[in-house]
GROMACS .gro file of C-alpha atoms in nm:
model
  456
    1UNK     CA    1   0.000   0.000   0.000
    2UNK     CA    2   0.137   0.340  -0.097
    3UNK     CA    3   0.206   0.584   0.189
    4UNK     CA    4  -0.039   0.870   0.245
    5UNK     CA    5   0.049   1.187   0.061
    6UNK     CA    6   0.169   1.483   0.268
    7UNK     CA    7  -0.143   1.689   0.179
    8UNK     CA    8  -0.377   1.411   0.291
    9UNK     CA    9  -0.176   1.359   0.608
   10UNK     CA   10  -0.200   1.731   0.688
   11UNK     CA   11  -0.577   1.723   0.615
   12UNK     CA   12  -0.619   1.427   0.843
   13UNK     CA   13  -0.442   1.613   1.121
   14UNK     CA   14  -0.677   1.911   1.073
   15UNK     CA   15  -0.980   1.681   1.082
   16UNK     CA   16  -0.860   1.521   1.402
   17UNK     CA   17  -0.813   1.864   1.555
   18UNK     CA   18  -1.165   1.956   1.442
   19UNK     CA   19  -1.302   1.644   1.600
   20UNK     CA   20  -1.142   1.748   1.926
   21UNK     CA   21  -1.313   2.086   1.903
   22UNK     CA   22  -1.649   1.922   1.825
   23UNK     CA   23  -1.602   1.694   2.123
   24UNK     CA   24  -1.542   1.995   2.345
   25UNK     CA   25  -1.856   2.164   2.205
   26UNK     CA   26  -2.063   1.850   2.266
   27UNK     CA   27  -1.941   1.844   2.622
   28UNK     CA   28  -2.080   2.195   2.663
   29UNK     CA   29  -2.438   2.094   2.552
   30UNK     CA   30  -2.674   2.106   2.853
   31UNK     CA   31  -2.769   1.772   2.996
   32UNK     CA   32  -3.132   1.657   2.996
   33UNK     CA   33  -3.162   1.723   3.367
   34UNK     CA   34  -3.062   2.088   3.325
   35UNK     CA   35  -3.349   2.346   3.310
   36UNK     CA   36  -3.444   2.471   2.962
   37UNK     CA   37  -3.684   2.750   2.853
   38UNK     CA   38  -4.044   2.624   2.811
   39UNK     CA   39  -4.351   2.774   2.641
   40UNK     CA   40  -4.552   2.856   2.951
   41UNK     CA   41  -4.265   3.065   3.090
   42UNK     CA   42  -4.302   3.323   2.813
   43UNK     CA   43  -4.464   3.657   2.899
   44UNK     CA   44  -4.844   3.665   2.886
   45UNK     CA   45  -4.846   3.916   2.599
   46UNK     CA   46  -4.633   3.686   2.381
   47UNK     CA   47  -4.847   3.382   2.462
   48UNK     CA   48  -5.165   3.571   2.373
   49UNK     CA   49  -5.003   3.686   2.048
   50UNK     CA   50  -4.919   3.324   1.965
   51UNK     CA   51  -5.277   3.227   2.046
   52UNK     CA   52  -5.399   3.472   1.784
   53UNK     CA   53  -5.254   3.245   1.512
   54UNK     CA   54  -5.440   2.939   1.642
   55UNK     CA   55  -5.801   2.832   1.606
   56UNK     CA   56  -6.008   2.844   1.926
   57UNK     CA   57  -6.041   2.465   1.921
   58UNK     CA   58  -5.661   2.425   1.907
   59UNK     CA   59  -5.624   2.652   2.207
   60UNK     CA   60  -5.899   2.490   2.413
   61UNK     CA   61  -5.829   2.126   2.331
   62UNK     CA   62  -5.449   2.137   2.304
   63UNK     CA   63  -5.256   2.444   2.415
   64UNK     CA   64  -5.444   2.527   2.734
   65UNK     CA   65  -5.428   2.167   2.854
   66UNK     CA   66  -5.047   2.149   2.855
   67UNK     CA   67  -4.996   2.340   3.180
   68UNK     CA   68  -5.189   2.510   3.457
   69UNK     CA   69  -5.051   2.851   3.360
   70UNK     CA   70  -5.162   2.821   2.998
   71UNK     CA   71  -5.500   2.700   3.116
   72UNK     CA   72  -5.525   3.004   3.343
   73UNK     CA   73  -5.439   3.242   3.058
   74UNK     CA   74  -5.657   3.092   2.784
   75UNK     CA   75  -5.933   2.979   3.016
   76UNK     CA   76  -6.001   3.339   3.107
   77UNK     CA   77  -6.319   3.488   2.961
   78UNK     CA   78  -6.133   3.818   2.937
   79UNK     CA   79  -5.894   3.669   2.679
   80UNK     CA   80  -6.181   3.565   2.450
   81UNK     CA   81  -6.360   3.897   2.491
   82UNK     CA   82  -6.044   4.088   2.395
   83UNK     CA   83  -5.977   3.851   2.104
   84UNK     CA   84  -6.320   3.934   1.954
   85UNK     CA   85  -6.266   4.305   2.015
   86UNK     CA   86  -5.928   4.299   1.839
   87UNK     CA   87  -6.080   4.145   1.525
   88UNK     CA   88  -6.416   4.325   1.526
   89UNK     CA   89  -6.409   4.648   1.732
   90UNK     CA   90  -6.783   4.717   1.692
   91UNK     CA   91  -6.998   4.690   2.004
   92UNK     CA   92  -7.101   4.328   2.060
   93UNK     CA   93  -7.350   4.187   2.136
   94UNK     CA   94  -7.591   4.454   2.022
   95UNK     CA   95  -7.795   4.417   2.340
   96UNK     CA   96  -7.571   4.354   2.644
   97UNK     CA   97  -7.730   4.040   2.785
   98UNK     CA   98  -7.510   3.982   3.091
   99UNK     CA   99  -7.530   3.607   3.036
  100UNK     CA  100  -7.369   3.412   3.321
  101UNK     CA  101  -7.328   3.091   3.121
  102UNK     CA  102  -6.980   2.936   3.169
  103UNK     CA  103  -6.738   3.001   2.883
  104UNK     CA  104  -6.992   3.221   2.702
  105UNK     CA  105  -6.724   3.444   2.547
  106UNK     CA  106  -6.524   3.143   2.432
  107UNK     CA  107  -6.835   3.014   2.254
  108UNK     CA  108  -6.904   3.355   2.102
  109UNK     CA  109  -6.548   3.381   1.973
  110UNK     CA  110  -6.570   3.030   1.828
  111UNK     CA  111  -6.895   3.107   1.647
  112UNK     CA  112  -6.786   3.443   1.508
  113UNK     CA  113  -6.451   3.319   1.379
  114UNK     CA  114  -6.596   2.997   1.238
  115UNK     CA  115  -6.891   3.152   1.055
  116UNK     CA  116  -6.677   3.435   0.919
  117UNK     CA  117  -6.401   3.206   0.789
  118UNK     CA  118  -6.640   2.957   0.631
  119UNK     CA  119  -6.879   3.197   0.459
  120UNK     CA  120  -6.655   3.495   0.380
  121UNK     CA  121  -6.480   3.271   0.129
  122UNK     CA  122  -6.764   3.026   0.069
  123UNK     CA  123  -6.645   2.928  -0.280
  124UNK     CA  124  -6.330   2.786  -0.122
  125UNK     CA  125  -6.457   2.663   0.214
  126UNK     CA  126  -6.815   2.543   0.149
  127UNK     CA  127  -6.962   2.267  -0.064
  128UNK     CA  128  -7.290   2.345  -0.238
  129UNK     CA  129  -7.565   2.136  -0.398
  130UNK     CA  130  -7.871   2.283  -0.565
  131UNK     CA  131  -8.156   2.038  -0.628
  132UNK     CA  132  -8.401   2.163  -0.888
  133UNK     CA  133  -8.744   2.027  -0.972
  134UNK     CA  134  -8.605   1.722  -1.154
  135UNK     CA  135  -8.314   1.654  -0.920
  136UNK     CA  136  -8.527   1.707  -0.610
  137UNK     CA  137  -8.698   1.376  -0.673
  138UNK     CA  138  -8.985   1.361  -0.426
  139UNK     CA  139  -9.034   1.739  -0.409
  140UNK     CA  140  -9.349   1.805  -0.611
  141UNK     CA  141  -9.430   2.165  -0.522
  142UNK     CA  142  -9.306   2.484  -0.361
  143UNK     CA  143  -9.120   2.427  -0.034
  144UNK     CA  144  -9.257   2.617   0.268
  145UNK     CA  145  -9.027   2.485   0.544
  146UNK     CA  146  -8.685   2.324   0.592
  147UNK     CA  147  -8.532   2.193   0.913
  148UNK     CA  148  -8.209   2.015   1.008
  149UNK     CA  149  -8.238   1.715   1.239
  150UNK     CA  150  -8.029   1.436   1.393
  151UNK     CA  151  -7.737   1.673   1.469
  152UNK     CA  152  -7.734   1.799   1.112
  153UNK     CA  153  -7.726   1.454   0.949
  154UNK     CA  154  -8.076   1.496   0.805
  155UNK     CA  155  -8.253   1.779   0.631
  156UNK     CA  156  -8.632   1.775   0.639
  157UNK     CA  157  -8.851   1.966   0.394
  158UNK     CA  158  -9.224   2.022   0.355
  159UNK     CA  159  -9.447   2.231   0.135
  160UNK     CA  160  -9.737   2.254  -0.102
  161UNK     CA  161  -9.710   1.894  -0.218
  162UNK     CA  162  -9.814   1.799   0.142
  163UNK     CA  163  -9.512   1.567   0.183
  164UNK     CA  164  -9.256   1.565   0.463
  165UNK     CA  165  -8.931   1.455   0.299
  166UNK     CA  166  -8.603   1.347   0.462
  167UNK     CA  167  -8.273   1.426   0.290
  168UNK     CA  168  -7.974   1.211   0.395
  169UNK     CA  169  -7.688   1.462   0.404
  170UNK     CA  170  -7.418   1.196   0.443
  171UNK     CA  171  -7.533   1.039   0.115
  172UNK     CA  172  -7.549   1.379  -0.056
  173UNK     CA  173  -7.195   1.463   0.057
  174UNK     CA  174  -7.061   1.138  -0.091
  175UNK     CA  175  -7.225   1.201  -0.426
  176UNK     CA  176  -7.034   1.398  -0.688
  177UNK     CA  177  -7.228   1.678  -0.861
  178UNK     CA  178  -7.208   1.493  -1.192
  179UNK     CA  179  -7.375   1.182  -1.048
  180UNK     CA  180  -7.722   1.337  -1.079
  181UNK     CA  181  -7.690   1.397  -1.452
  182UNK     CA  182  -7.559   1.044  -1.502
  183UNK     CA  183  -7.855   0.896  -1.314
  184UNK     CA  184  -8.104   1.102  -1.511
  185UNK     CA  185  -7.956   0.973  -1.837
  186UNK     CA  186  -8.006   0.613  -1.725
  187UNK     CA  187  -8.363   0.678  -1.618
  188UNK     CA  188  -8.291   0.584  -1.256
  189UNK     CA  189  -8.459   0.787  -0.981
  190UNK     CA  190  -8.214   1.069  -0.904
  191UNK     CA  191  -8.313   1.079  -0.540
  192UNK     CA  192  -8.316   0.711  -0.447
  193UNK     CA  193  -7.993   0.718  -0.248
  194UNK     CA  194  -8.060   1.030  -0.040
  195UNK     CA  195  -8.435   1.097  -0.013
  196UNK     CA  196  -8.718   0.923   0.170
  197UNK     CA  197  -9.081   1.012   0.232
  198UNK     CA  198  -9.165   1.038   0.602
  199UNK     CA  199  -9.539   1.097   0.570
  200UNK     CA  200  -9.802   1.301   0.387
  201UNK     CA  201 -10.042   1.552   0.541
  202UNK     CA  202 -10.390   1.628   0.410
  203UNK     CA  203 -10.290   1.992   0.353
  204UNK     CA  204  -9.989   2.211   0.283
  205UNK     CA  205  -9.700   2.175   0.529
  206UNK     CA  206  -9.613   2.514   0.684
  207UNK     CA  207  -9.388   2.439   0.980
  208UNK     CA  208  -9.111   2.193   1.069
  209UNK     CA  209  -8.928   2.161   1.402
  210UNK     CA  210  -8.662   1.923   1.535
  211UNK     CA  211  -8.642   1.821   1.901
  212UNK     CA  212  -8.378   1.559   1.979
  213UNK     CA  213  -8.468   1.254   1.771
  214UNK     CA  214  -8.821   1.388   1.714
  215UNK     CA  215  -8.940   1.571   1.404
  216UNK     CA  216  -9.270   1.757   1.407
  217UNK     CA  217  -9.460   1.897   1.110
  218UNK     CA  218  -9.750   2.143   1.127
  219UNK     CA  219  -9.990   2.166   0.835
  220UNK     CA  220 -10.305   2.315   0.688
  221UNK     CA  221 -10.497   2.001   0.792
  222UNK     CA  222 -10.506   2.126   1.157
  223UNK     CA  223 -10.253   1.870   1.281
  224UNK     CA  224  -9.896   1.842   1.403
  225UNK     CA  225  -9.742   1.504   1.326
  226UNK     CA  226  -9.460   1.400   1.560
  227UNK     CA  227  -9.224   1.122   1.440
  228UNK     CA  228  -8.927   0.960   1.614
  229UNK     CA  229  -8.649   0.949   1.355
  230UNK     CA  230  -8.466   0.680   1.551
  231UNK     CA  231  -8.729   0.439   1.418
  232UNK     CA  232  -8.809   0.341   1.060
  233UNK     CA  233  -8.955   0.598   0.824
  234UNK     CA  234  -9.230   0.573   0.569
  235UNK     CA  235  -9.603   0.517   0.572
  236UNK     CA  236  -9.580   0.249   0.843
  237UNK     CA  237  -9.357   0.455   1.074
  238UNK     CA  238  -9.512   0.531   1.414
  239UNK     CA  239  -9.617   0.890   1.473
  240UNK     CA  240  -9.824   1.094   1.715
  241UNK     CA  241 -10.081   1.338   1.578
  242UNK     CA  242 -10.161   1.652   1.777
  243UNK     CA  243 -10.491   1.813   1.680
  244UNK     CA  244 -10.564   2.186   1.671
  245UNK     CA  245 -10.880   2.386   1.599
  246UNK     CA  246 -10.720   2.572   1.311
  247UNK     CA  247 -10.461   2.528   1.039
  248UNK     CA  248 -10.111   2.520   1.189
  249UNK     CA  249  -9.893   2.806   1.065
  250UNK     CA  250  -9.606   2.777   1.316
  251UNK     CA  251  -9.496   2.578   1.620
  252UNK     CA  252  -9.198   2.513   1.847
  253UNK     CA  253  -9.081   2.283   2.127
  254UNK     CA  254  -9.001   2.367   2.487
  255UNK     CA  255  -8.900   2.050   2.668
  256UNK     CA  256  -9.188   1.804   2.638
  257UNK     CA  257  -9.432   2.080   2.545
  258UNK     CA  258  -9.526   2.200   2.198
  259UNK     CA  259  -9.677   2.543   2.135
  260UNK     CA  260  -9.859   2.606   1.806
  261UNK     CA  261 -10.003   2.911   1.634
  262UNK     CA  262 -10.297   2.881   1.395
  263UNK     CA  263 -10.434   3.061   1.092
  264UNK     CA  264 -10.748   3.167   1.283
  265UNK     CA  265 -10.553   3.347   1.557
  266UNK     CA  266 -10.534   3.070   1.814
  267UNK     CA  267 -10.253   2.943   2.035
  268UNK     CA  268 -10.252   2.577   2.147
  269UNK     CA  269 -10.019   2.421   2.404
  270UNK     CA  270  -9.961   2.044   2.411
  271UNK     CA  271  -9.789   1.827   2.670
  272UNK     CA  272  -9.669   1.539   2.454
  273UNK     CA  273  -9.633   1.312   2.760
  274UNK     CA  274 -10.005   1.337   2.834
  275UNK     CA  275 -10.240   1.340   2.537
  276UNK     CA  276 -10.291   1.461   2.183
  277UNK     CA  277 -10.540   1.732   2.279
  278UNK     CA  278 -10.422   2.077   2.392
  279UNK     CA  279 -10.371   2.134   2.765
  280UNK     CA  280 -10.413   2.508   2.706
  281UNK     CA  281 -10.577   2.713   2.429
  282UNK     CA  282 -10.616   3.084   2.376
  283UNK     CA  283 -10.810   3.242   2.092
  284UNK     CA  284 -10.789   3.605   1.988
  285UNK     CA  285 -11.109   3.792   1.908
  286UNK     CA  286 -10.972   3.935   1.583
  287UNK     CA  287 -10.883   3.586   1.450
  288UNK     CA  288 -10.576   3.710   1.261
  289UNK     CA  289 -10.317   3.444   1.174
  290UNK     CA  290 -10.038   3.373   1.423
  291UNK     CA  291  -9.718   3.350   1.218
  292UNK     CA  292  -9.446   3.304   1.480
  293UNK     CA  293  -9.428   3.168   1.837
  294UNK     CA  294  -9.153   3.129   2.096
  295UNK     CA  295  -9.202   2.984   2.444
  296UNK     CA  296  -8.985   3.005   2.756
  297UNK     CA  297  -9.135   2.861   3.074
  298UNK     CA  298  -9.492   2.997   3.073
  299UNK     CA  299  -9.417   3.306   2.865
  300UNK     CA  300  -9.508   3.295   2.494
  301UNK     CA  301  -9.392   3.558   2.245
  302UNK     CA  302  -9.596   3.570   1.925
  303UNK     CA  303  -9.632   3.770   1.606
  304UNK     CA  304  -9.900   3.765   1.339
  305UNK     CA  305 -10.111   3.948   1.088
  306UNK     CA  306 -10.276   4.155   1.364
  307UNK     CA  307  -9.968   4.385   1.333
  308UNK     CA  308  -9.857   4.332   1.694
  309UNK     CA  309  -9.575   4.175   1.892
  310UNK     CA  310  -9.732   4.014   2.198
  311UNK     CA  311  -9.649   3.823   2.514
  312UNK     CA  312  -9.895   3.565   2.644
  313UNK     CA  313  -9.879   3.458   3.009
  314UNK     CA  314  -9.993   3.095   3.001
  315UNK     CA  315 -10.054   3.070   3.375
  316UNK     CA  316 -10.270   3.381   3.381
  317UNK     CA  317 -10.424   3.295   3.045
  318UNK     CA  318 -10.392   3.657   2.932
  319UNK     CA  319 -10.178   3.872   2.706
  320UNK     CA  320  -9.949   4.081   2.927
  321UNK     CA  321  -9.785   4.291   2.653
  322UNK     CA  322  -9.906   4.408   2.313
  323UNK     CA  323  -9.670   4.620   2.102
  324UNK     CA  324  -9.764   4.752   1.756
  325UNK     CA  325  -9.519   4.672   1.475
  326UNK     CA  326  -9.393   4.998   1.314
  327UNK     CA  327  -9.470   5.106   0.955
  328UNK     CA  328  -9.823   4.961   0.956
  329UNK     CA  329  -9.653   4.623   0.910
  330UNK     CA  330  -9.674   4.278   1.067
  331UNK     CA  331  -9.427   4.011   1.170
  332UNK     CA  332  -9.366   3.702   0.960
  333UNK     CA  333  -9.045   3.564   1.117
  334UNK     CA  334  -8.945   3.543   1.484
  335UNK     CA  335  -8.607   3.455   1.638
  336UNK     CA  336  -8.539   3.481   2.012
  337UNK     CA  337  -8.186   3.453   2.156
  338UNK     CA  338  -8.127   3.545   2.519
  339UNK     CA  339  -8.256   3.896   2.572
  340UNK     CA  340  -8.285   3.969   2.199
  341UNK     CA  341  -8.611   3.932   2.007
  342UNK     CA  342  -8.567   3.958   1.630
  343UNK     CA  343  -8.869   4.016   1.405
  344UNK     CA  344  -8.878   3.997   1.025
  345UNK     CA  345  -9.181   4.159   0.865
  346UNK     CA  346  -9.413   4.129   0.568
  347UNK     CA  347  -9.272   4.446   0.410
  348UNK     CA  348  -8.909   4.340   0.447
  349UNK     CA  349  -8.812   4.513   0.772
  350UNK     CA  350  -8.586   4.355   1.036
  351UNK     CA  351  -8.646   4.478   1.393
  352UNK     CA  352  -8.460   4.409   1.718
  353UNK     CA  353  -8.640   4.420   2.054
  354UNK     CA  354  -8.505   4.388   2.409
  355UNK     CA  355  -8.699   4.153   2.636
  356UNK     CA  356  -8.474   4.179   2.943
  357UNK     CA  357  -8.684   4.455   3.099
  358UNK     CA  358  -9.050   4.451   3.193
  359UNK     CA  359  -9.151   4.581   2.850
  360UNK     CA  360  -9.056   4.476   2.498
  361UNK     CA  361  -8.850   4.773   2.385
  362UNK     CA  362  -8.765   4.837   2.019
  363UNK     CA  363  -8.388   4.884   2.035
  364UNK     CA  364  -8.292   4.901   1.669
  365UNK     CA  365  -8.449   4.902   1.325
  366UNK     CA  366  -8.190   4.690   1.141
  367UNK     CA  367  -8.363   4.712   0.802
  368UNK     CA  368  -8.113   4.943   0.635
  369UNK     CA  369  -7.813   4.756   0.777
  370UNK     CA  370  -7.946   4.416   0.668
  371UNK     CA  371  -8.014   4.552   0.321
  372UNK     CA  372  -8.319   4.368   0.189
  373UNK     CA  373  -8.557   4.551  -0.042
  374UNK     CA  374  -8.861   4.697   0.134
  375UNK     CA  375  -9.213   4.675  -0.007
  376UNK     CA  376  -9.532   4.474  -0.021
  377UNK     CA  377  -9.368   4.190  -0.217
  378UNK     CA  378  -9.046   4.167  -0.014
  379UNK     CA  379  -9.150   3.960   0.287
  380UNK     CA  380  -8.878   3.828   0.520
  381UNK     CA  381  -8.915   3.449   0.493
  382UNK     CA  382  -8.617   3.331   0.699
  383UNK     CA  383  -8.445   3.473   1.009
  384UNK     CA  384  -8.171   3.310   1.216
  385UNK     CA  385  -7.965   3.510   1.466
  386UNK     CA  386  -7.699   3.375   1.700
  387UNK     CA  387  -7.362   3.475   1.843
  388UNK     CA  388  -7.189   3.428   1.506
  389UNK     CA  389  -7.417   3.594   1.252
  390UNK     CA  390  -7.746   3.746   1.142
  391UNK     CA  391  -7.888   3.528   0.862
  392UNK     CA  392  -8.191   3.634   0.658
  393UNK     CA  393  -8.370   3.549   0.336
  394UNK     CA  394  -8.646   3.734   0.159
  395UNK     CA  395  -8.890   3.735  -0.128
  396UNK     CA  396  -8.660   3.997  -0.285
  397UNK     CA  397  -8.458   3.695  -0.413
  398UNK     CA  398  -8.161   3.740  -0.178
  399UNK     CA  399  -8.021   3.557   0.123
  400UNK     CA  400  -7.760   3.731   0.339
  401UNK     CA  401  -7.529   3.648   0.628
  402UNK     CA  402  -7.409   3.951   0.822
  403UNK     CA  403  -7.200   4.030   1.128
  404UNK     CA  404  -7.403   4.032   1.455
  405UNK     CA  405  -7.345   4.403   1.517
  406UNK     CA  406  -7.540   4.723   1.452
  407UNK     CA  407  -7.340   4.792   1.137
  408UNK     CA  408  -7.402   4.433   1.021
  409UNK     CA  409  -7.117   4.408   0.769
  410UNK     CA  410  -7.185   4.158   0.492
  411UNK     CA  411  -7.022   3.815   0.523
  412UNK     CA  412  -7.200   3.621   0.246
  413UNK     CA  413  -7.485   3.659  -0.001
  414UNK     CA  414  -7.671   3.432  -0.241
  415UNK     CA  415  -7.923   3.537  -0.503
  416UNK     CA  416  -8.185   3.326  -0.682
  417UNK     CA  417  -8.418   3.373  -0.978
  418UNK     CA  418  -8.722   3.382  -0.749
  419UNK     CA  419  -8.802   3.472  -0.390
  420UNK     CA  420  -8.676   3.255  -0.105
  421UNK     CA  421  -8.942   3.073   0.097
  422UNK     CA  422  -8.758   2.893   0.380
  423UNK     CA  423  -8.423   2.864   0.557
  424UNK     CA  424  -8.245   2.679   0.838
  425UNK     CA  425  -7.893   2.672   0.986
  426UNK     CA  426  -7.747   2.375   1.175
  427UNK     CA  427  -7.510   2.345   1.470
  428UNK     CA  428  -7.245   2.198   1.240
  429UNK     CA  429  -7.259   2.507   1.018
  430UNK     CA  430  -7.468   2.370   0.733
  431UNK     CA  431  -7.720   2.597   0.561
  432UNK     CA  432  -8.039   2.508   0.375
  433UNK     CA  433  -8.241   2.746   0.157
  434UNK     CA  434  -8.557   2.689  -0.044
  435UNK     CA  435  -8.697   2.890  -0.333
  436UNK     CA  436  -8.997   2.757  -0.521
  437UNK     CA  437  -8.949   2.378  -0.557
  438UNK     CA  438  -8.570   2.419  -0.535
  439UNK     CA  439  -8.361   2.326  -0.230
  440UNK     CA  440  -8.002   2.445  -0.186
  441UNK     CA  441  -7.766   2.297   0.073
  442UNK     CA  442  -7.426   2.432   0.184
  443UNK     CA  443  -7.184   2.257   0.421
  444UNK     CA  444  -6.813   2.294   0.516
  445UNK     CA  445  -6.559   2.123   0.292
  446UNK     CA  446  -6.338   1.861   0.454
  447UNK     CA  447  -6.031   2.083   0.444
  448UNK     CA  448  -6.227   2.347   0.631
  449UNK     CA  449  -6.334   2.117   0.912
  450UNK     CA  450  -6.048   2.250   1.123
  451UNK     CA  451  -6.278   2.540   1.203
  452UNK     CA  452  -6.592   2.328   1.238
  453UNK     CA  453  -6.612   2.197   1.588
  454UNK     CA  454  -6.832   2.159   1.894
  455UNK     CA  455  -6.649   2.203   2.220
  456UNK     CA  456  -6.917   2.045   2.432
   0.00000   0.00000   0.00000
């Protein structure tokens, strides 16, 4: 073997010397048992700044659970209140409700950030399916009501064809948009894999409500049919029929009780544990249609074509408050959240009342901020207000989602070729709209599910 060249020998000596230096540097590396800087030792301001880059669910379910100090910082309601204020400085909520519910500001922050991110860029973050007259399958007439059920897994619709139809959203999500056209070409029923008929009323269906596993439908035939969706569906499915003295225009659940409004101005209260006849009824002398009801304990808020917003005391059996609707108008949509009572009207107005005091006080006329056209043919047909948005639809052919503030900045809008007739919004951030015999459904795309969550 030839001897190493002088250059290589010198290089080898340098490498050996370098190895000695590296060894010395390695000896200076702190041992595992020596203290090192950790995340929760950073100043509060820096930690809160880092939190601003994370989703609320990442903070609550991951970051705040790593140490008691991080839990103290991010478990504070003050942090979530400031986080909302930093993103949206406008006064919020519109009516200070002083809610004492645990983690209320965390929930509000979650809702506002989630709804804004999903719908502000809906083309990127939301899937959409529009089912027209042919693709709607079982839908044979204009749709008057839509309602999500089973934690958003089902959509229920009812209308002038008298049918109550169930839409399987899991099946719809699995179907590609082109599948419908392919099925139509083969002559196969386009709805077979996602639609089923629950039952048929003897009159138009006007009202749908979900309550746990129960679905209730109110119709022109003076009945409310209650079905348990945990059982089989179809003509043989068991159901309970509640009977009223007038055509049912609206109804809602409060625990085991159902309150219904009728076309002839009546209010009927049912205890579904007892019998199918009302346990309480109240008729108004004028016999104007009741178009919206909301019940809390024994207090019923109602609107109707008598041009008043009223409160009925069930125990006393009397109306305790009667407030005229401004502009010689009447309420068509009612949404109650905490101390806020939202009313959509026949002429397209959106009004906000405060029910925290003894009287129903008109706090704000939101009509201009919401931005629907006003007039005799521009009725508000859908109204959903919560901590994340104000959602409305109208016969002016527009549906809008806006920020839940007085200024009500626009988040999302959809327009159709005819007026909207019904709307619902689910806990898992899905949206359903109906116009004529058409049903449109929006839900978060899979890549957007990072902001779709339920903490509890």
